[in-house]
Coordinates of C-alpha atoms in Angstrom, one line a residue:
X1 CA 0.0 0.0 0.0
X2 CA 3.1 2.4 1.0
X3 CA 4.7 1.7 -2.4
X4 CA 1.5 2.4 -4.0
X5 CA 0.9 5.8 -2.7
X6 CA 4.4 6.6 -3.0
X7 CA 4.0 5.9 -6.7
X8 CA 0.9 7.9 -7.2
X9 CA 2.4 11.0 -5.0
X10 CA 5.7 10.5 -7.8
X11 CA 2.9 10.7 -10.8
X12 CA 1.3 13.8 -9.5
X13 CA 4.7 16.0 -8.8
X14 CA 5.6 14.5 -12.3
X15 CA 2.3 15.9 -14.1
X16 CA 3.5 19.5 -12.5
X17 CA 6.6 19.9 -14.8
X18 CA 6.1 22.1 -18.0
X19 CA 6.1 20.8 -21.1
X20 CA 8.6 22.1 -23.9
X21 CA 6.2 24.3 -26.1
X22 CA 5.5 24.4 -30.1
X23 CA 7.1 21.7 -32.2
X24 CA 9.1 18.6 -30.8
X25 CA 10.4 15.4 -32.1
X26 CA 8.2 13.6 -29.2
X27 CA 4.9 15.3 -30.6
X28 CA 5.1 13.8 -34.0
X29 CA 6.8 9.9 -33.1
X30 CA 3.9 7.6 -32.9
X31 CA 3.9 4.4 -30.9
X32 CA 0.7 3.1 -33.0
X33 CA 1.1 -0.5 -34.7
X34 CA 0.2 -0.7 -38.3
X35 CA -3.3 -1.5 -39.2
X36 CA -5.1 -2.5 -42.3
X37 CA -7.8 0.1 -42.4
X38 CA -5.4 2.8 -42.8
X39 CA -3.4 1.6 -45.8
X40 CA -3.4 3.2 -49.0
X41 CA -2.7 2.8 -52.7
X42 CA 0.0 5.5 -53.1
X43 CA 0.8 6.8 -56.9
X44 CA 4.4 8.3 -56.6
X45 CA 6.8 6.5 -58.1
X46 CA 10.0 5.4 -56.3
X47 CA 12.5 8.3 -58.1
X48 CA 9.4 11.1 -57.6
X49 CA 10.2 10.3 -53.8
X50 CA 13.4 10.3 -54.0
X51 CA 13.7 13.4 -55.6
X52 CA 11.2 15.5 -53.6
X53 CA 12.4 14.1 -50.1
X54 CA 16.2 14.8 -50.4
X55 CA 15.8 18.6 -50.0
X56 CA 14.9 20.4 -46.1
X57 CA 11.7 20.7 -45.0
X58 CA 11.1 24.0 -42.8
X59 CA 9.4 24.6 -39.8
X60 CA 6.1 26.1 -41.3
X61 CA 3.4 26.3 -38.0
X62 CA 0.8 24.4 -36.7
X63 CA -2.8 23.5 -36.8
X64 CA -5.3 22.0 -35.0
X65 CA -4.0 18.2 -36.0
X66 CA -0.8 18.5 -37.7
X67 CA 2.6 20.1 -37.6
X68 CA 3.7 21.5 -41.1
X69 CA 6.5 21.8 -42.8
X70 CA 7.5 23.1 -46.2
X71 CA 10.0 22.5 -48.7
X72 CA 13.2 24.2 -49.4
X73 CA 12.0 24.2 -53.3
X74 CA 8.9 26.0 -51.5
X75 CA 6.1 23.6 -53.3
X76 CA 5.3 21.4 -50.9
X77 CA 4.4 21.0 -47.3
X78 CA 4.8 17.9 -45.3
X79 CA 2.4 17.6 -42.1
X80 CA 3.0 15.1 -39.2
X81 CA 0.0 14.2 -36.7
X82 CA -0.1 15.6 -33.2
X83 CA 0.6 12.7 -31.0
X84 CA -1.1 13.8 -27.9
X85 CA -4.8 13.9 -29.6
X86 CA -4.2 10.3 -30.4
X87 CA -2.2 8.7 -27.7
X88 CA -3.8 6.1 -25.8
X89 CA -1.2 4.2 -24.2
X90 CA 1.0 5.8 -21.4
X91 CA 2.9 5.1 -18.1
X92 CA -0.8 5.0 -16.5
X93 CA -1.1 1.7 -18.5
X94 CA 1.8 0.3 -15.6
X95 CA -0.7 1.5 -12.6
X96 CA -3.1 -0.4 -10.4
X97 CA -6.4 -0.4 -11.3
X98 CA -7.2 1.9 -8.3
X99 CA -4.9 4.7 -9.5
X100 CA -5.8 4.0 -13.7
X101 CA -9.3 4.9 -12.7
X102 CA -8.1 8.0 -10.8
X103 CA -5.5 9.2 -13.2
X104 CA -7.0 8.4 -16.8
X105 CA -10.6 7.6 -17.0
X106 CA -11.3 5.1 -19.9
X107 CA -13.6 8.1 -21.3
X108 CA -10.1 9.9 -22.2
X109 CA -8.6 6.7 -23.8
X110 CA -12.1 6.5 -25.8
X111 CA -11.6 10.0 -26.9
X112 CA -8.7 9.7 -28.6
X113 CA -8.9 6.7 -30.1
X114 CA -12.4 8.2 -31.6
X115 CA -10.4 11.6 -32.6
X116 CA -7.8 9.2 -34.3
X117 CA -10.0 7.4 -35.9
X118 CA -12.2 10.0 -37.4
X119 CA -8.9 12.4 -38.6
X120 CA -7.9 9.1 -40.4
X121 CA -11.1 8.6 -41.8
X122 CA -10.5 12.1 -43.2
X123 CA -7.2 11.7 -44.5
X124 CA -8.0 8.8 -46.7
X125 CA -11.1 10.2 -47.6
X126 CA -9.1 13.1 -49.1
X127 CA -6.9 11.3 -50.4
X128 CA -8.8 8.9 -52.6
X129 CA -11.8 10.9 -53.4
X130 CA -10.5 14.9 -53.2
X131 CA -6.6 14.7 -54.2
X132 CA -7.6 17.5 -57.5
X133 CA -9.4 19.6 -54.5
X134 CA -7.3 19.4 -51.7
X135 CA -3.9 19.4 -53.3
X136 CA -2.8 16.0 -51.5
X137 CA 0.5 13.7 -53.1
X138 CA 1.2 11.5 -51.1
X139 CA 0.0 9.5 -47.5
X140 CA 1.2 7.4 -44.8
X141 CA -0.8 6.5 -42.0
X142 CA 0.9 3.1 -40.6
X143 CA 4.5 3.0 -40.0
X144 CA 6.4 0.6 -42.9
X145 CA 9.5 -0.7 -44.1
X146 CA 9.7 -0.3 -47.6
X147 CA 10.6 4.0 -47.8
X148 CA 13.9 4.0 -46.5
X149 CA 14.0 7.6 -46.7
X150 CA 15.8 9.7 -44.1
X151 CA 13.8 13.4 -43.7
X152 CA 15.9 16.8 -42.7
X153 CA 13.4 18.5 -40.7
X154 CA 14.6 22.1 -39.7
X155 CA 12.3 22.9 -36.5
X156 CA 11.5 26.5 -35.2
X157 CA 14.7 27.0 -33.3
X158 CA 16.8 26.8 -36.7
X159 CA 17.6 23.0 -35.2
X160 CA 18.1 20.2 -37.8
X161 CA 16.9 17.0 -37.2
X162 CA 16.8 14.0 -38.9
X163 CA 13.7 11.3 -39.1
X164 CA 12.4 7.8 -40.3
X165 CA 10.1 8.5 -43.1
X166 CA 9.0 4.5 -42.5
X167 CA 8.7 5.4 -38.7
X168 CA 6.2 8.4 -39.4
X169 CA 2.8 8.8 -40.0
X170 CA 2.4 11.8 -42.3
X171 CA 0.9 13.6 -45.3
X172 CA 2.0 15.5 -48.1
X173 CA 0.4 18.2 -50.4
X174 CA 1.5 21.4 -52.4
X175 CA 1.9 24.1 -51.0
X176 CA -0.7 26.9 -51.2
X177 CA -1.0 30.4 -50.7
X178 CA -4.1 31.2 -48.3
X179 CA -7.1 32.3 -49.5
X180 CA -6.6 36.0 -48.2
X181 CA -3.0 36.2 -49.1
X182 CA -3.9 35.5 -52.9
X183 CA -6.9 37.1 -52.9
X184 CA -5.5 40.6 -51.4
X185 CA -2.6 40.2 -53.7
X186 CA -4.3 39.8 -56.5
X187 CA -6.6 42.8 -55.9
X188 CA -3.5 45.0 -54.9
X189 CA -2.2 44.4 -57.8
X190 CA -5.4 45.9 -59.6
X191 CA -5.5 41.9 -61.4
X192 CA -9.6 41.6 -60.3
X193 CA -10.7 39.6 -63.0
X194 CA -8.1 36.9 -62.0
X195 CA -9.8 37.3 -58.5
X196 CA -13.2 37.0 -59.8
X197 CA -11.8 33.7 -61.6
X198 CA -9.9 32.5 -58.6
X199 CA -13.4 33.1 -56.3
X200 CA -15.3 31.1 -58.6
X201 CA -12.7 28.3 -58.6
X202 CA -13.3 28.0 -54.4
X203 CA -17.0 27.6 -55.2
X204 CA -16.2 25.0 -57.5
X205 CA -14.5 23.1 -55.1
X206 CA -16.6 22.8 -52.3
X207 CA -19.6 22.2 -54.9
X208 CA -17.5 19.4 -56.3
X209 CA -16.8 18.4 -52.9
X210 CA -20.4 18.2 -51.7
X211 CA -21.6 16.9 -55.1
X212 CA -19.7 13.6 -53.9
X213 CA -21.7 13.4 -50.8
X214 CA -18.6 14.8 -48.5
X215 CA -19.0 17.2 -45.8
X216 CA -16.6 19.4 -44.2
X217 CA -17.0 20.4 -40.6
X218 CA -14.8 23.1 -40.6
X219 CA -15.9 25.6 -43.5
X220 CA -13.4 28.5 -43.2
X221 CA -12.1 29.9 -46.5
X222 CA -10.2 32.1 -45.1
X223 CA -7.8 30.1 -43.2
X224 CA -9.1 26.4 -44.7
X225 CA -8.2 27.2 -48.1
X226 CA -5.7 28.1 -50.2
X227 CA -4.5 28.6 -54.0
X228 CA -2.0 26.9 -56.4
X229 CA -1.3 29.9 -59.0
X230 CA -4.7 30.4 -58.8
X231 CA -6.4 27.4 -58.3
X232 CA -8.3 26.5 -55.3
X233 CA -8.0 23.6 -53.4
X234 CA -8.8 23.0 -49.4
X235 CA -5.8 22.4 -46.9
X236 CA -7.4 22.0 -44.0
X237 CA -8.0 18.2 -44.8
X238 CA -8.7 16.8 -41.1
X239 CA -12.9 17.4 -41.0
X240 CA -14.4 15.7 -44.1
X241 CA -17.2 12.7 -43.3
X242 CA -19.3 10.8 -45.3
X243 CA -21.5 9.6 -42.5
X244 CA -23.9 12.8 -41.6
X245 CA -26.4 14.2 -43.7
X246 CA -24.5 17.3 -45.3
X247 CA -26.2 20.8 -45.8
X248 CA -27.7 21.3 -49.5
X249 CA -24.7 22.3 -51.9
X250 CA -26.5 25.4 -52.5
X251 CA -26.9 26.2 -48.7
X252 CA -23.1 25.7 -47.8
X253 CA -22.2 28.0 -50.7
X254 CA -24.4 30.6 -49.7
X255 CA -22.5 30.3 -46.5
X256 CA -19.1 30.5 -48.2
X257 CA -20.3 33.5 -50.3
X258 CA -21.3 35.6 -46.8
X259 CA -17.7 35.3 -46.2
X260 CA -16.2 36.0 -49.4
X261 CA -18.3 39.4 -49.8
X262 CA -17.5 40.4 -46.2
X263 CA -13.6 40.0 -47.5
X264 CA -14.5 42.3 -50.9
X265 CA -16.3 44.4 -49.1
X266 CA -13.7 45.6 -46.8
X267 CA -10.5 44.8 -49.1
X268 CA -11.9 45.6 -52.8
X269 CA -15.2 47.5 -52.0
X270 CA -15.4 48.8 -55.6
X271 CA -15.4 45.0 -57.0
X272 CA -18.1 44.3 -54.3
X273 CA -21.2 44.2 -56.9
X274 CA -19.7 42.1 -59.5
X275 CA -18.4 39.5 -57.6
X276 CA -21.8 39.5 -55.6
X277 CA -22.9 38.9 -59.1
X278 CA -20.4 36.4 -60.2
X279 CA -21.3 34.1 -57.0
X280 CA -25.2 34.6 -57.2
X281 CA -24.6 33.6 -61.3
X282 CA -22.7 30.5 -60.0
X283 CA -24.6 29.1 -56.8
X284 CA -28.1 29.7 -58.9
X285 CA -27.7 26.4 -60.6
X286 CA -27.4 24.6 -57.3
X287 CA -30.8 25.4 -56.0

């Protein structure tokens, strides 16, 4: 009984000490075993790897799920999962029943593997049914043996460091520019008809999107989405799901089109009534 409360005083001191903050190695290295569900049918071809993977990738932020990183070519961004949304196994696993109960209710462990299992869901959904509209090459959601590829990862603090691409679960897309970055460029730069063009093209990706019965929980354009020279495609890839009854395509537009105008109207007022008039031309047909 001593020993026991001797351990669980230990565990509490131990849950006082401050984590390291932002990016570390730790948050990304998984301790998942491979399982079939997640596997995918990947298209790159051994020397397209090769080639893309032996450059740095940079310490680009973070998001809600991932970690990203971008390319020193600047085309691509590599993202690795946050570990501690999907961890289920930790040094409470080595405690008495007593103190398991105490420390990590069964509710948490049931969380996680439910938030795991629904960002992969995503993942793959995006990957085999959205790669033109989200932008996404290439994914890895089970650790393997068969890459052989050693990644230089360059984190935050300017410190190299050096990981497993078999040992990873990742995903990679291109790189694109955010929605208000392109957009206020563009308009800057007195190009508005390319902005009208690159506005319509976000429509027509979430109307292809919902046209394939896919629904995103997080509809943000303006940090969600992004451009490739100037076409659209969604980067936020981690809320898609096939198994809720979506809004009408014509509905989630008009909710996109709220916050496009409330973007033109304060950053391109002038342009205001004919993109108001592009998008009404556009989301018409899906009524």
């Amino acid at each position: 009984m001593k020993k026991w409360i001797f351990l669980c005083v230990i565990v509490l001191l131990s849950g006082g000490c401050a984590r390291p903050k932002g990016f570390t190695l730790k948050k990304i290295t998984s301790h998942h075993t491979p399982v079939p569900e997640w596997e995918v049918e990947n298209t790159m071809t051994r020397g397209e790897l090769d080639t893309l993977f032996n450059q740095p990738f940079t310490y680009l932020g973070s998001g809600n799920h991932t970690y990203a990183f971008v390319s020193d070519d600047g085309q691509y961004v590599i993202k690795f999962f946050k570990q501690k949304h999907m961890k289920t196994r930790t040094w409470v696993d080595h405690l008495p029943l007593p103190a398991k109960r105490i420390f990590y209710p069964m509710g948490k462990v049931d969380r996680r593997m439910k938030e795991r299992e629904e960002s992969f869901k995503s993942y793959k959904i995006a990957f085999q049914k959205l790669r033109n509209e989200t932008g996404i090459l290439y994914l890895h959601l089970n650790k393997s043996d068969c890459l052989n590829i050693p990644l230089t990862l360059i984190d935050q603090h300017q410190k190299t460091l050096e990981v497993s691409l078999d040992e990873m679960e990742f995903l990679l897309q291109k790189r694109a520019t955010l929605t208000f970055d392109h957009l206020k460029t563009l308009y800057k730069e007195g190009r508005a008809e390319e902005a009208q063009a690159a506005i319509l093209s976000l429509l027509d990706v979430v109307a292809k999107r919902k046209q394939k019965g896919i629904y995103d929980k997080d509809l943000q354009f303006f940090k969600n989405f992004g451009f490739v020279k100037n076409q659209a495609i969604e980067i936020d890839i981690g809320e898609f799901r096939e198994d809720v009854l979506p809004y009408p395509t014509y509905d989630e537009l008009k909710i996109l089109s709220y916050q496009i105008r409330d973007f033109v109207k304060m950053h391109a007022p002038k342009h205001l009534s004919a993109v108001e008039a592009e998008i009404q031309g556009e989301i018409e047909q899906y009524k």
